[in-house]
Tab-separated table of C-alpha atoms in Angstrom:
chain	number	residue	atom	x	y	z
S	1	MET	CA	18.886	13.934	-6.123
S	2	ARG	CA	18.931	10.498	-4.481
S	3	VAL	CA	15.960	8.090	-4.647
S	4	LEU	CA	15.386	4.772	-2.859
S	5	ILE	CA	12.899	2.340	-4.425
S	6	ALA	CA	11.837	-0.652	-2.321
S	7	ASP	CA	9.836	-3.420	-4.011
S	8	ASP	CA	9.959	-7.204	-3.675
S	9	HIS	CA	9.293	-7.836	-7.386
S	10	ASP	CA	12.726	-8.119	-9.002
S	11	LEU	CA	11.525	-7.409	-12.529
S	12	LEU	CA	9.666	-4.245	-11.612
S	13	ARG	CA	12.428	-2.998	-9.335
S	14	ASP	CA	15.089	-3.578	-11.999
S	15	ALA	CA	12.944	-1.934	-14.671
S	16	LEU	CA	12.365	1.119	-12.482
S	17	ALA	CA	16.058	1.331	-11.685
S	18	ALA	CA	16.905	1.158	-15.385
S	19	PHE	CA	14.430	3.928	-16.231
S	20	MET	CA	15.679	6.155	-13.411
S	21	GLN	CA	19.360	5.614	-14.153
S	22	ASN	CA	18.789	7.148	-17.575
S	23	GLU	CA	18.077	10.405	-15.763
S	24	ASP	CA	21.344	12.303	-15.329
S	25	ASP	CA	20.380	14.047	-12.108
S	26	ILE	CA	19.145	10.993	-10.160
S	27	GLU	CA	21.146	8.536	-8.058
S	28	MET	CA	19.125	5.333	-7.631
S	29	HIS	CA	19.260	2.889	-4.720
S	30	ALA	CA	17.035	-0.217	-4.526
S	31	ALA	CA	15.823	-2.593	-1.805
S	32	ALA	CA	13.981	-5.921	-2.090
S	33	ASP	CA	11.900	-5.593	1.098
S	34	PHE	CA	11.160	-3.182	3.918
S	35	HIS	CA	13.932	-4.516	6.155
S	36	GLU	CA	16.528	-3.884	3.457
S	37	ALA	CA	15.067	-0.412	2.896
S	38	CYS	CA	15.408	0.345	6.616
S	39	THR	CA	19.042	-0.769	6.548
S	40	LEU	CA	19.730	1.737	3.781
S	41	LEU	CA	17.775	4.471	5.577
S	42	GLU	CA	19.865	3.919	8.697
S	43	GLY	CA	23.054	4.175	6.655
S	44	GLU	CA	25.089	7.131	5.468
S	45	TRP	CA	22.705	8.393	2.773
S	46	THR	CA	19.937	10.934	2.881
S	47	TYR	CA	17.192	10.401	0.323
S	48	ASP	CA	15.151	12.994	-1.508
S	49	LEU	CA	12.460	10.355	-1.977
S	50	VAL	CA	11.756	6.895	-0.546
S	51	LEU	CA	9.269	4.953	-2.695
S	52	LEU	CA	7.737	1.965	-0.867
S	53	ASP	CA	5.681	-0.875	-2.325
S	54	TYR	CA	2.469	-1.311	-0.324
S	55	ASN	CA	2.491	-5.132	-0.347
S	56	MET	CA	6.169	-5.978	0.068
S	57	PRO	CA	7.363	-8.041	3.060
S	58	GLY	CA	7.784	-6.043	6.260
S	59	MET	CA	5.557	-3.110	5.308
S	60	ASN	CA	2.636	-4.166	7.541
S	61	GLY	CA	0.201	-2.164	5.470
S	62	LEU	CA	0.643	1.547	5.948
S	63	GLU	CA	2.761	1.181	9.088
S	64	GLY	CA	5.935	1.245	6.997
S	65	ILE	CA	5.245	4.803	5.847
S	66	GLU	CA	5.512	6.243	9.356
S	67	LYS	CA	8.531	4.109	10.227
S	68	ALA	CA	10.463	5.050	7.100
S	69	ARG	CA	9.523	8.717	7.353
S	70	ASP	CA	10.996	9.064	10.838
S	71	MET	CA	14.173	7.037	10.418
S	72	ASN	CA	17.534	8.797	10.503
S	73	GLY	CA	16.021	12.244	10.177
S	74	VAL	CA	13.120	13.196	7.950
S	75	HIS	CA	12.559	11.417	4.643
S	76	ARG	CA	10.023	12.159	1.956
S	77	VAL	CA	8.140	8.885	1.592
S	78	ALA	CA	5.700	7.867	-1.144
S	79	LEU	CA	3.609	4.749	-1.658
S	80	MET	CA	3.530	2.575	-4.768
S	81	SER	CA	1.074	-0.245	-5.445
S	82	GLY	CA	-0.576	-2.255	-8.159
S	83	GLU	CA	-3.513	-3.238	-5.949
S	84	ALA	CA	-4.231	-0.479	-3.422
S	85	ASN	CA	-7.431	1.474	-3.940
S	86	ARG	CA	-8.150	5.164	-3.546
S	87	ASP	CA	-8.955	4.767	0.173
S	88	ILE	CA	-5.499	3.311	0.818
S	89	ALA	CA	-3.892	6.126	-1.160
S	90	GLU	CA	-5.800	8.742	0.838
S	91	GLN	CA	-4.871	7.093	4.146
S	92	ALA	CA	-1.221	7.026	3.087
S	93	MET	CA	-1.296	10.756	2.374
S	94	LYS	CA	-2.905	11.415	5.776
S	95	LEU	CA	-0.033	9.507	7.394
S	96	GLY	CA	2.473	11.804	5.745
S	97	ALA	CA	3.187	10.199	2.376
S	98	VAL	CA	4.049	12.803	-0.243
S	99	GLY	CA	2.418	10.842	-3.008
S	100	PHE	CA	0.912	7.670	-4.399
S	101	ILE	CA	1.920	5.930	-7.629
S	102	PRO	CA	-0.214	3.161	-9.155
S	103	LYS	CA	1.970	0.626	-10.947
S	104	THR	CA	-0.335	0.931	-13.944
S	105	LEU	CA	1.222	4.302	-14.817
S	106	PRO	CA	3.126	4.394	-18.119
S	107	ALA	CA	6.904	4.309	-17.643
S	108	LYS	CA	7.464	7.929	-18.693
S	109	SER	CA	4.711	9.181	-16.369
S	110	LEU	CA	6.111	7.091	-13.526
S	111	VAL	CA	9.599	8.551	-13.942
S	112	ASN	CA	8.170	12.074	-14.080
S	113	ALA	CA	6.108	11.437	-10.931
S	114	ILE	CA	9.173	10.204	-9.037
S	115	LYS	CA	11.211	13.233	-10.110
S	116	PHE	CA	8.323	15.530	-9.219
S	117	MET	CA	8.107	14.157	-5.662
S	118	ALA	CA	11.880	14.067	-5.199
S	119	MET	CA	11.944	17.790	-5.985
S	120	GLY	CA	9.609	18.481	-3.065
S	121	GLU	CA	6.161	18.265	-4.624
S	122	THR	CA	3.162	16.057	-3.823
S	123	TYR	CA	1.802	13.673	-6.455
S	124	ALA	CA	-1.257	11.494	-6.952
S	125	PRO	CA	-2.800	10.880	-10.390
S	126	LEU	CA	-6.030	12.836	-10.660
S	127	ASP	CA	-7.893	10.175	-12.642
S	128	PHE	CA	-7.063	7.548	-9.996
S	129	MET	CA	-8.013	9.717	-7.024
S	130	THR	CA	-11.309	10.872	-8.543
S	131	ALA	CA	-12.424	7.602	-10.154
S	132	GLU	CA	-15.525	5.938	-8.791
S	133	ASP	CA	-14.859	2.594	-7.138
S	134	PRO	CA	-16.221	-0.142	-9.407
S	135	ALA	CA	-19.365	-1.713	-8.037
S	136	ASN	CA	-18.965	-5.302	-6.958
S	137	THR	CA	-22.254	-7.034	-7.536
S	138	HIS	CA	-21.247	-10.468	-6.282
S	139	PRO	CA	-24.241	-12.107	-4.562
S	140	LEU	CA	-22.242	-12.818	-1.416
S	141	LEU	CA	-21.401	-9.125	-0.994
S	142	ASP	CA	-25.081	-8.255	-1.348
S	143	GLU	CA	-25.522	-9.903	2.052
S	144	LEU	CA	-22.838	-7.720	3.647
S	145	THR	CA	-22.471	-4.039	4.434
S	146	THR	CA	-19.695	-2.129	2.662
S	147	ARG	CA	-17.585	-2.195	5.813
S	148	GLU	CA	-18.126	-5.923	6.331
S	149	GLY	CA	-16.988	-6.478	2.754
S	150	GLN	CA	-13.833	-4.467	3.446
S	151	VAL	CA	-13.116	-6.478	6.590
S	152	LEU	CA	-13.718	-9.726	4.707
S	153	LYS	CA	-11.209	-8.633	2.061
S	154	GLY	CA	-8.686	-8.098	4.851
S	155	LEU	CA	-9.327	-11.636	6.100
S	156	THR	CA	-8.731	-13.062	2.626
S	157	GLU	CA	-5.371	-11.243	2.613
S	158	GLY	CA	-4.416	-12.917	5.887
S	159	LYS	CA	-4.385	-9.697	7.871
S	160	SER	CA	-4.827	-9.510	11.636
S	161	ASN	CA	-7.593	-7.474	13.255
S	162	LYS	CA	-4.983	-4.854	14.118
S	163	GLU	CA	-3.846	-4.561	10.487
S	164	ILE	CA	-7.415	-4.391	9.203
S	165	ALA	CA	-8.243	-1.722	11.786
S	166	ARG	CA	-5.257	0.344	10.702
S	167	ASP	CA	-6.085	0.001	6.997
S	168	LEU	CA	-9.731	0.976	7.484
S	169	ASP	CA	-9.124	3.587	10.191
S	170	LEU	CA	-11.230	1.639	12.705
S	171	THR	CA	-10.650	0.461	16.256
S	172	GLU	CA	-9.750	-3.178	16.861
S	173	PRO	CA	-12.954	-3.837	18.882
S	174	THR	CA	-15.009	-2.556	15.940
S	175	VAL	CA	-13.182	-4.865	13.545
S	176	LYS	CA	-13.711	-7.760	15.978
S	177	LEU	CA	-17.463	-7.096	15.939
S	178	HIS	CA	-17.490	-7.046	12.133
S	179	VAL	CA	-15.580	-10.335	12.068
S	180	LYS	CA	-18.120	-11.971	14.401
S	181	THR	CA	-20.945	-10.735	12.187
S	182	LEU	CA	-19.172	-12.169	9.152
S	183	TYR	CA	-18.921	-15.564	10.854
S	184	ARG	CA	-22.687	-15.549	11.378
S	185	LYS	CA	-23.577	-14.363	7.885
S	186	LEU	CA	-21.142	-16.718	6.153
S	187	GLU	CA	-22.005	-19.606	8.513
S	188	VAL	CA	-18.371	-20.251	9.395
S	189	ALA	CA	-16.526	-20.729	12.675
S	190	ASN	CA	-13.246	-18.834	12.206
S	191	ARG	CA	-11.351	-16.339	10.044
S	192	THR	CA	-9.698	-19.040	7.949
S	193	GLN	CA	-13.068	-20.502	6.997
S	194	ALA	CA	-14.385	-16.991	6.246
S	195	ALA	CA	-11.440	-16.293	3.935
S	196	LEU	CA	-11.856	-19.643	2.201
S	197	ALA	CA	-15.581	-19.048	1.746
S	198	ALA	CA	-14.886	-15.702	0.083
S	199	ARG	CA	-12.172	-17.145	-2.142
S	200	ASP	CA	-14.242	-20.203	-3.106
S	201	ALA	CA	-17.095	-17.898	-4.071
S	202	GLY	CA	-14.709	-15.808	-6.191
S	203	VAL	CA	-15.497	-12.590	-4.325
S	204	PHE	CA	-11.920	-11.262	-4.281
């Protein structure tokens, strides 16, 4: 079976490649960003699994899943992340991802998960998908609704309204309304000031 792993962290990508190359039945290809992954997908190879890092350049959130899945035929695409929460994992699966791998998985479990998905199965670690989201009791978040907190997190990550809407499964006008409310509650004039206020307060 042939697997493509795309991740912009050299150390992690090289470590994954080394682990996978020890498996006799797996041919490993690697890419450093989404553009490089697309170049490989448009090439001569067909992949049994395409593993994409959620935060690498070019992914645009979950948009990369749909793009990669439909390129040059049908590819089995899975998401990998060290930061994404359960909501992101669930959204990825709804968009057609065959699995989600947190980077916190032990090496042996990670290799087994990749092989499992490459063989045609779906994978997401049960403890991750069923865990309760940790409560954030920061005073600033007490002033916001859960959704406003999620939108604010998107602002601190430098995301556009369109990207935040896609991540949260909202419409852009709804996100725009949340952003305006955040400006009022945080007493700021723009998204940059809102992001700085959240970072200065140590919210995210």
